[in-house]
C-alpha atoms as a PDB file:
ATOM      1  CA  UNK A   1      14.790  -7.547 -39.111  1.00  0.00           C
ATOM      2  CA  UNK A   2      12.162  -4.413 -38.822  1.00  0.00           C
ATOM      3  CA  UNK A   3      14.048  -0.990 -39.690  1.00  0.00           C
ATOM      4  CA  UNK A   4      14.976   0.941 -36.699  1.00  0.00           C
ATOM      5  CA  UNK A   5      12.407   3.570 -37.205  1.00  0.00           C
ATOM      6  CA  UNK A   6       9.657   0.820 -37.188  1.00  0.00           C
ATOM      7  CA  UNK A   7      10.970  -0.588 -34.151  1.00  0.00           C
ATOM      8  CA  UNK A   8      11.121   2.874 -32.177  1.00  0.00           C
ATOM      9  CA  UNK A   9       7.582   3.594 -33.544  1.00  0.00           C
ATOM     10  CA  UNK A  10       6.225   0.357 -31.983  1.00  0.00           C
ATOM     11  CA  UNK A  11       7.815   0.758 -28.932  1.00  0.00           C
ATOM     12  CA  UNK A  12       6.601   4.497 -28.602  1.00  0.00           C
ATOM     13  CA  UNK A  13       2.906   3.024 -29.155  1.00  0.00           C
ATOM     14  CA  UNK A  14       3.533   0.388 -26.707  1.00  0.00           C
ATOM     15  CA  UNK A  15       4.328   2.811 -23.863  1.00  0.00           C
ATOM     16  CA  UNK A  16       1.687   5.213 -24.750  1.00  0.00           C
ATOM     17  CA  UNK A  17      -0.898   2.081 -24.422  1.00  0.00           C
ATOM     18  CA  UNK A  18       0.666   0.874 -20.995  1.00  0.00           C
ATOM     19  CA  UNK A  19       0.388   4.454 -19.688  1.00  0.00           C
ATOM     20  CA  UNK A  20      -3.125   4.805 -20.825  1.00  0.00           C
ATOM     21  CA  UNK A  21      -4.145   1.466 -19.507  1.00  0.00           C
ATOM     22  CA  UNK A  22      -2.659   2.202 -16.239  1.00  0.00           C
ATOM     23  CA  UNK A  23      -4.285   5.654 -16.313  1.00  0.00           C
ATOM     24  CA  UNK A  24      -7.654   3.824 -16.841  1.00  0.00           C
ATOM     25  CA  UNK A  25      -7.127   1.454 -14.115  1.00  0.00           C
ATOM     26  CA  UNK A  26      -6.040   4.358 -11.597  1.00  0.00           C
ATOM     27  CA  UNK A  27      -9.351   6.181 -12.267  1.00  0.00           C
ATOM     28  CA  UNK A  28     -11.517   3.335 -12.475  1.00  0.00           C
ATOM     29  CA  UNK A  29     -10.059   2.161  -9.057  1.00  0.00           C
ATOM     30  CA  UNK A  30     -10.788   5.738  -7.600  1.00  0.00           C
ATOM     31  CA  UNK A  31     -13.935   5.632  -8.628  1.00  0.00           C
ATOM     32  CA  UNK A  32     -14.841   2.104  -6.982  1.00  0.00           C
ATOM     33  CA  UNK A  33     -12.800   3.497  -3.818  1.00  0.00           C
ATOM     34  CA  UNK A  34     -15.172   6.502  -3.623  1.00  0.00           C
ATOM     35  CA  UNK A  35     -18.500   4.316  -3.624  1.00  0.00           C
ATOM     36  CA  UNK A  36     -20.162   3.696  -0.360  1.00  0.00           C
ATOM     37  CA  UNK A  37     -19.410   0.765   1.575  1.00  0.00           C
ATOM     38  CA  UNK A  38     -22.500  -1.695   1.486  1.00  0.00           C
ATOM     39  CA  UNK A  39     -24.462  -2.110   4.778  1.00  0.00           C
ATOM     40  CA  UNK A  40     -24.461  -5.854   4.169  1.00  0.00           C
ATOM     41  CA  UNK A  41     -20.630  -6.003   3.978  1.00  0.00           C
ATOM     42  CA  UNK A  42     -20.422  -4.007   7.349  1.00  0.00           C
ATOM     43  CA  UNK A  43     -22.846  -6.506   8.882  1.00  0.00           C
ATOM     44  CA  UNK A  44     -20.424  -9.389   7.601  1.00  0.00           C
ATOM     45  CA  UNK A  45     -17.336  -7.627   9.095  1.00  0.00           C
ATOM     46  CA  UNK A  46     -18.934  -7.387  12.476  1.00  0.00           C
ATOM     47  CA  UNK A  47     -19.859 -10.649  12.655  1.00  0.00           C
ATOM     48  CA  UNK A  48     -17.229 -12.710  11.188  1.00  0.00           C
ATOM     49  CA  UNK A  49     -13.738 -10.435  11.296  1.00  0.00           C
ATOM     50  CA  UNK A  50     -12.894 -10.268  14.834  1.00  0.00           C
ATOM     51  CA  UNK A  51      -9.925  -8.296  14.146  1.00  0.00           C
ATOM     52  CA  UNK A  52     -11.400  -5.379  12.187  1.00  0.00           C
ATOM     53  CA  UNK A  53     -12.556  -3.383  15.186  1.00  0.00           C
ATOM     54  CA  UNK A  54      -9.107  -3.852  16.924  1.00  0.00           C
ATOM     55  CA  UNK A  55      -7.479  -1.962  14.224  1.00  0.00           C
ATOM     56  CA  UNK A  56      -7.086   1.797  14.193  1.00  0.00           C
ATOM     57  CA  UNK A  57     -10.004   3.932  12.678  1.00  0.00           C
ATOM     58  CA  UNK A  58      -7.816   4.954   9.590  1.00  0.00           C
ATOM     59  CA  UNK A  59      -6.664   1.488   8.826  1.00  0.00           C
ATOM     60  CA  UNK A  60     -10.537   0.495   9.125  1.00  0.00           C
ATOM     61  CA  UNK A  61     -11.321   2.891   6.507  1.00  0.00           C
ATOM     62  CA  UNK A  62      -8.359   2.164   4.231  1.00  0.00           C
ATOM     63  CA  UNK A  63      -9.017  -1.585   4.460  1.00  0.00           C
ATOM     64  CA  UNK A  64     -12.841  -1.016   3.390  1.00  0.00           C
ATOM     65  CA  UNK A  65     -11.529   0.992   0.248  1.00  0.00           C
ATOM     66  CA  UNK A  66      -9.180  -2.124  -0.509  1.00  0.00           C
ATOM     67  CA  UNK A  67     -11.827  -4.400  -0.161  1.00  0.00           C
ATOM     68  CA  UNK A  68     -14.051  -2.753  -2.892  1.00  0.00           C
ATOM     69  CA  UNK A  69     -11.439  -2.793  -5.490  1.00  0.00           C
ATOM     70  CA  UNK A  70     -10.142  -6.370  -4.619  1.00  0.00           C
ATOM     71  CA  UNK A  71     -13.978  -7.715  -4.929  1.00  0.00           C
ATOM     72  CA  UNK A  72     -14.591  -5.629  -8.189  1.00  0.00           C
ATOM     73  CA  UNK A  73     -11.199  -7.333  -9.650  1.00  0.00           C
ATOM     74  CA  UNK A  74     -11.269 -10.768  -8.524  1.00  0.00           C
ATOM     75  CA  UNK A  75     -13.567 -13.508  -9.499  1.00  0.00           C
ATOM     76  CA  UNK A  76     -14.590 -16.169  -7.095  1.00  0.00           C
ATOM     77  CA  UNK A  77     -15.621 -19.851  -8.235  1.00  0.00           C
ATOM     78  CA  UNK A  78     -17.077 -22.263  -5.993  1.00  0.00           C
ATOM     79  CA  UNK A  79     -16.459 -25.941  -6.042  1.00  0.00           C
ATOM     80  CA  UNK A  80     -18.216 -29.198  -4.699  1.00  0.00           C
ATOM     81  CA  UNK A  81     -21.402 -27.365  -4.267  1.00  0.00           C
ATOM     82  CA  UNK A  82     -19.742 -24.493  -2.480  1.00  0.00           C
ATOM     83  CA  UNK A  83     -22.039 -21.464  -3.039  1.00  0.00           C
ATOM     84  CA  UNK A  84     -20.273 -18.104  -3.474  1.00  0.00           C
ATOM     85  CA  UNK A  85     -22.281 -15.727  -1.091  1.00  0.00           C
ATOM     86  CA  UNK A  86     -21.334 -12.197  -0.271  1.00  0.00           C
ATOM     87  CA  UNK A  87     -20.595 -13.663   3.225  1.00  0.00           C
ATOM     88  CA  UNK A  88     -17.753 -15.950   1.489  1.00  0.00           C
ATOM     89  CA  UNK A  89     -16.634 -12.889  -0.599  1.00  0.00           C
ATOM     90  CA  UNK A  90     -16.128 -10.454   2.038  1.00  0.00           C
ATOM     91  CA  UNK A  91     -14.965 -12.437   4.779  1.00  0.00           C
ATOM     92  CA  UNK A  92     -11.898 -13.555   2.471  1.00  0.00           C
ATOM     93  CA  UNK A  93     -11.239 -10.157   0.921  1.00  0.00           C
ATOM     94  CA  UNK A  94     -11.125  -8.688   4.296  1.00  0.00           C
ATOM     95  CA  UNK A  95      -8.146 -11.035   5.416  1.00  0.00           C
ATOM     96  CA  UNK A  96      -6.637 -10.782   1.841  1.00  0.00           C
ATOM     97  CA  UNK A  97      -6.701  -7.024   1.834  1.00  0.00           C
ATOM     98  CA  UNK A  98      -5.137  -6.541   5.386  1.00  0.00           C
ATOM     99  CA  UNK A  99      -1.727  -7.592   3.726  1.00  0.00           C
ATOM    100  CA  UNK A 100      -2.126  -4.564   1.567  1.00  0.00           C
ATOM    101  CA  UNK A 101      -2.588  -1.726   4.237  1.00  0.00           C
ATOM    102  CA  UNK A 102      -0.461   1.268   3.882  1.00  0.00           C
ATOM    103  CA  UNK A 103       1.641   0.710   0.942  1.00  0.00           C
ATOM    104  CA  UNK A 104       1.449   1.314  -2.902  1.00  0.00           C
ATOM    105  CA  UNK A 105      -0.169  -1.957  -4.126  1.00  0.00           C
ATOM    106  CA  UNK A 106      -1.477  -3.148  -7.503  1.00  0.00           C
ATOM    107  CA  UNK A 107      -3.907  -5.510  -5.568  1.00  0.00           C
ATOM    108  CA  UNK A 108      -2.210  -9.057  -6.216  1.00  0.00           C
ATOM    109  CA  UNK A 109      -1.788  -8.140  -9.997  1.00  0.00           C
ATOM    110  CA  UNK A 110      -1.189 -11.848 -11.359  1.00  0.00           C
ATOM    111  CA  UNK A 111      -4.251 -13.078  -9.301  1.00  0.00           C
ATOM    112  CA  UNK A 112      -7.231 -13.606 -11.381  1.00  0.00           C
ATOM    113  CA  UNK A 113      -9.540 -16.054  -9.696  1.00  0.00           C
ATOM    114  CA  UNK A 114      -9.996 -17.614  -5.986  1.00  0.00           C
ATOM    115  CA  UNK A 115     -11.587 -20.993  -6.037  1.00  0.00           C
ATOM    116  CA  UNK A 116     -13.322 -21.822  -2.793  1.00  0.00           C
ATOM    117  CA  UNK A 117     -14.311 -25.394  -1.510  1.00  0.00           C
ATOM    118  CA  UNK A 118     -16.579 -26.120   1.405  1.00  0.00           C
ATOM    119  CA  UNK A 119     -13.606 -27.578   3.587  1.00  0.00           C
ATOM    120  CA  UNK A 120     -10.281 -29.200   2.638  1.00  0.00           C
ATOM    121  CA  UNK A 121      -9.840 -30.948  -0.752  1.00  0.00           C
ATOM    122  CA  UNK A 122      -7.931 -33.323  -2.492  1.00  0.00           C
ATOM    123  CA  UNK A 123      -5.239 -32.604  -5.407  1.00  0.00           C
ATOM    124  CA  UNK A 124      -4.434 -35.416  -7.701  1.00  0.00           C
ATOM    125  CA  UNK A 125      -1.552 -34.473  -9.877  1.00  0.00           C
ATOM    126  CA  UNK A 126       0.789 -36.580 -12.316  1.00  0.00           C
ATOM    127  CA  UNK A 127       4.365 -36.467 -10.800  1.00  0.00           C
ATOM    128  CA  UNK A 128       7.747 -38.079 -12.250  1.00  0.00           C
ATOM    129  CA  UNK A 129      10.407 -39.089  -9.932  1.00  0.00           C
ATOM    130  CA  UNK A 130      14.140 -38.975 -10.523  1.00  0.00           C
ATOM    131  CA  UNK A 131      14.050 -42.225 -12.453  1.00  0.00           C
ATOM    132  CA  UNK A 132      11.588 -41.174 -14.815  1.00  0.00           C
ATOM    133  CA  UNK A 133       8.511 -43.237 -13.581  1.00  0.00           C
ATOM    134  CA  UNK A 134       5.385 -41.624 -13.633  1.00  0.00           C
ATOM    135  CA  UNK A 135       2.824 -41.612 -10.842  1.00  0.00           C
ATOM    136  CA  UNK A 136      -0.449 -40.043  -8.932  1.00  0.00           C
ATOM    137  CA  UNK A 137       0.074 -37.686  -6.184  1.00  0.00           C
ATOM    138  CA  UNK A 138      -2.690 -37.308  -3.860  1.00  0.00           C
ATOM    139  CA  UNK A 139      -2.832 -34.692  -1.039  1.00  0.00           C
ATOM    140  CA  UNK A 140      -5.532 -33.403   1.246  1.00  0.00           C
ATOM    141  CA  UNK A 141      -4.968 -29.532   1.330  1.00  0.00           C
ATOM    142  CA  UNK A 142      -6.694 -26.422   2.876  1.00  0.00           C
ATOM    143  CA  UNK A 143      -5.256 -24.051   0.635  1.00  0.00           C
ATOM    144  CA  UNK A 144      -3.039 -23.414  -2.453  1.00  0.00           C
ATOM    145  CA  UNK A 145      -1.378 -20.303  -4.166  1.00  0.00           C
ATOM    146  CA  UNK A 146      -0.690 -20.591  -7.846  1.00  0.00           C
ATOM    147  CA  UNK A 147       1.638 -18.177  -9.765  1.00  0.00           C
ATOM    148  CA  UNK A 148      -0.640 -18.780 -12.675  1.00  0.00           C
ATOM    149  CA  UNK A 149      -3.345 -16.581 -11.381  1.00  0.00           C
ATOM    150  CA  UNK A 150      -5.234 -18.697  -8.933  1.00  0.00           C
ATOM    151  CA  UNK A 151      -5.831 -18.926  -4.921  1.00  0.00           C
ATOM    152  CA  UNK A 152      -7.640 -22.162  -3.749  1.00  0.00           C
ATOM    153  CA  UNK A 153      -8.989 -21.880  -0.262  1.00  0.00           C
ATOM    154  CA  UNK A 154     -11.093 -24.034   2.077  1.00  0.00           C
ATOM    155  CA  UNK A 155     -14.228 -21.803   3.135  1.00  0.00           C
ATOM    156  CA  UNK A 156     -14.514 -23.796   6.380  1.00  0.00           C
ATOM    157  CA  UNK A 157     -10.739 -22.886   7.242  1.00  0.00           C
ATOM    158  CA  UNK A 158     -11.073 -19.252   5.982  1.00  0.00           C
ATOM    159  CA  UNK A 159     -13.964 -18.649   8.094  1.00  0.00           C
ATOM    160  CA  UNK A 160     -12.312 -20.290  10.980  1.00  0.00           C
ATOM    161  CA  UNK A 161      -9.156 -18.120  10.731  1.00  0.00           C
ATOM    162  CA  UNK A 162     -11.036 -14.902  10.228  1.00  0.00           C
ATOM    163  CA  UNK A 163     -13.389 -15.702  13.354  1.00  0.00           C
ATOM    164  CA  UNK A 164     -10.266 -16.915  15.645  1.00  0.00           C
ATOM    165  CA  UNK A 165      -7.458 -14.174  15.043  1.00  0.00           C
ATOM    166  CA  UNK A 166      -5.221 -14.884  17.926  1.00  0.00           C
ATOM    167  CA  UNK A 167      -4.138 -18.538  17.458  1.00  0.00           C
ATOM    168  CA  UNK A 168      -1.433 -17.684  15.021  1.00  0.00           C
ATOM    169  CA  UNK A 169      -2.946 -19.540  12.385  1.00  0.00           C
ATOM    170  CA  UNK A 170      -4.724 -18.079   9.346  1.00  0.00           C
ATOM    171  CA  UNK A 171      -5.308 -19.870   5.890  1.00  0.00           C
ATOM    172  CA  UNK A 172      -6.185 -16.675   3.669  1.00  0.00           C
ATOM    173  CA  UNK A 173      -2.973 -14.557   5.126  1.00  0.00           C
ATOM    174  CA  UNK A 174      -0.997 -17.769   4.484  1.00  0.00           C
ATOM    175  CA  UNK A 175      -2.090 -18.126   0.850  1.00  0.00           C
ATOM    176  CA  UNK A 176      -1.955 -14.385   0.017  1.00  0.00           C
ATOM    177  CA  UNK A 177       1.521 -14.015   1.459  1.00  0.00           C
ATOM    178  CA  UNK A 178       2.358 -16.631  -1.222  1.00  0.00           C
ATOM    179  CA  UNK A 179       0.949 -14.222  -3.627  1.00  0.00           C
ATOM    180  CA  UNK A 180       3.068 -11.466  -2.585  1.00  0.00           C
ATOM    181  CA  UNK A 181       6.274 -13.296  -2.645  1.00  0.00           C
ATOM    182  CA  UNK A 182       5.552 -14.469  -6.217  1.00  0.00           C
ATOM    183  CA  UNK A 183       5.230 -11.029  -7.563  1.00  0.00           C
ATOM    184  CA  UNK A 184       9.112 -11.068  -7.791  1.00  0.00           C
ATOM    185  CA  UNK A 185       8.619 -13.737 -10.208  1.00  0.00           C
ATOM    186  CA  UNK A 186       9.514 -16.770  -8.119  1.00  0.00           C
ATOM    187  CA  UNK A 187       7.935 -17.784  -4.894  1.00  0.00           C
ATOM    188  CA  UNK A 188      11.205 -17.969  -2.474  1.00  0.00           C
ATOM    189  CA  UNK A 189      10.463 -16.056   0.505  1.00  0.00           C
ATOM    190  CA  UNK A 190      12.078 -12.992  -1.004  1.00  0.00           C
ATOM    191  CA  UNK A 191       9.026 -10.607  -2.008  1.00  0.00           C
ATOM    192  CA  UNK A 192       9.583  -7.201  -3.648  1.00  0.00           C
ATOM    193  CA  UNK A 193      10.845  -5.260  -0.665  1.00  0.00           C
ATOM    194  CA  UNK A 194       9.960  -1.752   0.234  1.00  0.00           C
ATOM    195  CA  UNK A 195      12.610   1.223  -0.248  1.00  0.00           C
ATOM    196  CA  UNK A 196      13.268   1.021   3.435  1.00  0.00           C
ATOM    197  CA  UNK A 197      14.718  -2.369   3.168  1.00  0.00           C
ATOM    198  CA  UNK A 198      17.553  -4.344   1.686  1.00  0.00           C
ATOM    199  CA  UNK A 199      17.725  -7.576   0.528  1.00  0.00           C
ATOM    200  CA  UNK A 200      21.065  -8.549   2.333  1.00  0.00           C
ATOM    201  CA  UNK A 201      19.527  -7.883   5.695  1.00  0.00           C
ATOM    202  CA  UNK A 202      16.373  -9.410   4.658  1.00  0.00           C
ATOM    203  CA  UNK A 203      18.183 -12.453   3.494  1.00  0.00           C
ATOM    204  CA  UNK A 204      20.142 -12.408   6.690  1.00  0.00           C
ATOM    205  CA  UNK A 205      17.256 -12.133   9.192  1.00  0.00           C
ATOM    206  CA  UNK A 206      15.045 -14.622   7.420  1.00  0.00           C
ATOM    207  CA  UNK A 207      17.730 -17.310   6.670  1.00  0.00           C
ATOM    208  CA  UNK A 208      18.728 -17.300  10.366  1.00  0.00           C
ATOM    209  CA  UNK A 209      15.356 -17.694  11.705  1.00  0.00           C
ATOM    210  CA  UNK A 210      14.510 -20.311   9.017  1.00  0.00           C
ATOM    211  CA  UNK A 211      17.590 -22.410   9.862  1.00  0.00           C
ATOM    212  CA  UNK A 212      16.610 -22.048  13.517  1.00  0.00           C
ATOM    213  CA  UNK A 213      13.081 -23.143  13.064  1.00  0.00           C
ATOM    214  CA  UNK A 214      14.213 -26.409  10.696  1.00  0.00           C
ATOM    215  CA  UNK A 215      16.552 -27.378  13.641  1.00  0.00           C
ATOM    216  CA  UNK A 216      13.966 -26.911  16.491  1.00  0.00           C
ATOM    217  CA  UNK A 217      11.483 -28.846  14.175  1.00  0.00           C
ATOM    218  CA  UNK A 218      13.895 -31.833  13.678  1.00  0.00           C
ATOM    219  CA  UNK A 219      14.261 -31.949  17.616  1.00  0.00           C
ATOM    220  CA  UNK A 220      10.502 -31.634  18.092  1.00  0.00           C
ATOM    221  CA  UNK A 221      10.564 -28.600  20.094  1.00  0.00           C
ATOM    222  CA  UNK A 222       7.494 -26.273  20.645  1.00  0.00           C
ATOM    223  CA  UNK A 223       7.873 -23.149  18.587  1.00  0.00           C
ATOM    224  CA  UNK A 224       5.809 -19.950  18.236  1.00  0.00           C
ATOM    225  CA  UNK A 225       6.112 -20.385  14.555  1.00  0.00           C
ATOM    226  CA  UNK A 226       4.577 -23.715  12.953  1.00  0.00           C
ATOM    227  CA  UNK A 227       6.849 -26.231  12.010  1.00  0.00           C
ATOM    228  CA  UNK A 228       5.453 -25.979   8.701  1.00  0.00           C
ATOM    229  CA  UNK A 229       7.650 -23.141   8.149  1.00  0.00           C
ATOM    230  CA  UNK A 230      10.505 -25.042   8.354  1.00  0.00           C
ATOM    231  CA  UNK A 231       9.363 -26.687   4.825  1.00  0.00           C
ATOM    232  CA  UNK A 232      11.391 -24.061   2.760  1.00  0.00           C
ATOM    233  CA  UNK A 233      11.815 -20.320   2.565  1.00  0.00           C
ATOM    234  CA  UNK A 234       8.726 -19.640   1.038  1.00  0.00           C
ATOM    235  CA  UNK A 235       6.813 -21.321   3.413  1.00  0.00           C
ATOM    236  CA  UNK A 236       8.489 -19.911   6.401  1.00  0.00           C
ATOM    237  CA  UNK A 237       7.570 -16.140   4.978  1.00  0.00           C
ATOM    238  CA  UNK A 238       4.078 -17.226   4.680  1.00  0.00           C
ATOM    239  CA  UNK A 239       3.876 -19.123   7.979  1.00  0.00           C
ATOM    240  CA  UNK A 240       5.684 -15.685   9.755  1.00  0.00           C
ATOM    241  CA  UNK A 241       3.060 -13.617   8.273  1.00  0.00           C
ATOM    242  CA  UNK A 242       0.429 -15.588   9.913  1.00  0.00           C
ATOM    243  CA  UNK A 243       2.100 -15.186  13.576  1.00  0.00           C
ATOM    244  CA  UNK A 244       2.887 -11.469  12.600  1.00  0.00           C
ATOM    245  CA  UNK A 245      -0.865 -10.778  12.397  1.00  0.00           C
ATOM    246  CA  UNK A 246      -2.195 -12.675  14.790  1.00  0.00           C
ATOM    247  CA  UNK A 247       0.218 -13.014  17.580  1.00  0.00           C
ATOM    248  CA  UNK A 248       2.295 -10.093  17.047  1.00  0.00           C
ATOM    249  CA  UNK A 249       3.215  -9.203  20.720  1.00  0.00           C
ATOM    250  CA  UNK A 250       4.900 -12.555  21.044  1.00  0.00           C
ATOM    251  CA  UNK A 251       6.458 -12.622  17.939  1.00  0.00           C
ATOM    252  CA  UNK A 252       7.807  -9.082  18.397  1.00  0.00           C
ATOM    253  CA  UNK A 253       9.320 -10.501  21.929  1.00  0.00           C
ATOM    254  CA  UNK A 254      10.765 -13.582  20.770  1.00  0.00           C
ATOM    255  CA  UNK A 255      12.026 -12.496  17.300  1.00  0.00           C
ATOM    256  CA  UNK A 256      12.410  -9.260  17.134  1.00  0.00           C
ATOM    257  CA  UNK A 257      14.660  -9.204  14.065  1.00  0.00           C
ATOM    258  CA  UNK A 258      12.068 -11.124  12.068  1.00  0.00           C
ATOM    259  CA  UNK A 259       9.349  -8.776  13.393  1.00  0.00           C
ATOM    260  CA  UNK A 260      11.385  -5.711  12.591  1.00  0.00           C
ATOM    261  CA  UNK A 261      11.664  -6.843   8.887  1.00  0.00           C
ATOM    262  CA  UNK A 262       7.905  -7.818   8.576  1.00  0.00           C
ATOM    263  CA  UNK A 263       6.760  -4.647   9.958  1.00  0.00           C
ATOM    264  CA  UNK A 264       8.888  -2.639   7.441  1.00  0.00           C
ATOM    265  CA  UNK A 265       7.447  -4.883   4.566  1.00  0.00           C
ATOM    266  CA  UNK A 266       3.922  -4.643   5.667  1.00  0.00           C
ATOM    267  CA  UNK A 267       4.193  -1.074   6.737  1.00  0.00           C
ATOM    268  CA  UNK A 268       1.909  -1.953   9.861  1.00  0.00           C
ATOM    269  CA  UNK A 269       2.671  -2.361  13.527  1.00  0.00           C
ATOM    270  CA  UNK A 270       0.172  -4.994  14.919  1.00  0.00           C
ATOM    271  CA  UNK A 271       1.595  -5.178  18.278  1.00  0.00           C
ATOM    272  CA  UNK A 272       0.295  -1.724  18.754  1.00  0.00           C
ATOM    273  CA  UNK A 273      -3.385  -2.421  17.955  1.00  0.00           C
ATOM    274  CA  UNK A 274      -5.592  -2.738  20.708  1.00  0.00           C
END
């Protein structure tokens, strides 16, 4: 067992190291944020991101700054022949950073890499059922979000989500909402909330909305929020986030309490964007 004075010395050293590391990270981000936004990136925004010029000008500037930092810190990896071009990086980054506006953020701190496939991809994983039998589970996916530092995306669907920002479906928003959710340590539909929110109200509103959607899905009823959100609370939060940004006026009208919670969490009001 370490003597107390050595333990305290180690703890003090660790605190100093963390503080120094955080200071350096802030200074580096400030420097990156002050750099000019590349002309090529502006052209990509104009071409691929239909929502960009609908948001207020102050949010446009903020989004550009966050994109510069995001793209400097995250690694993009192509799979199955997918080339990682500036168009791929900027189109995905703009949508991911939309979720970070107007609030303190550490830029998806657990995320290290973004893997990009040309289109839908197949996962093949080993599973074990309740009786202990091992088997292979193959699924066709458009995207995945891992707590172990990775997001996987179909480029075809990422580009489609950026081009059509009014259909209520957005792959990038969905997977990065999972990343925000997971910042609490577990992906369960309850991300770390802002100071203006409390978990009791969040839980009451989202649990009620989730249960309503689950019952409507079982009956086959048409809903504003995609039935996939009835899978579990984590998927509900991610799907609701898609609708919040892409169909805000409808969500606000038909699910006002849910909209209010998401508005407080994301610190923006997309229903007011022209």
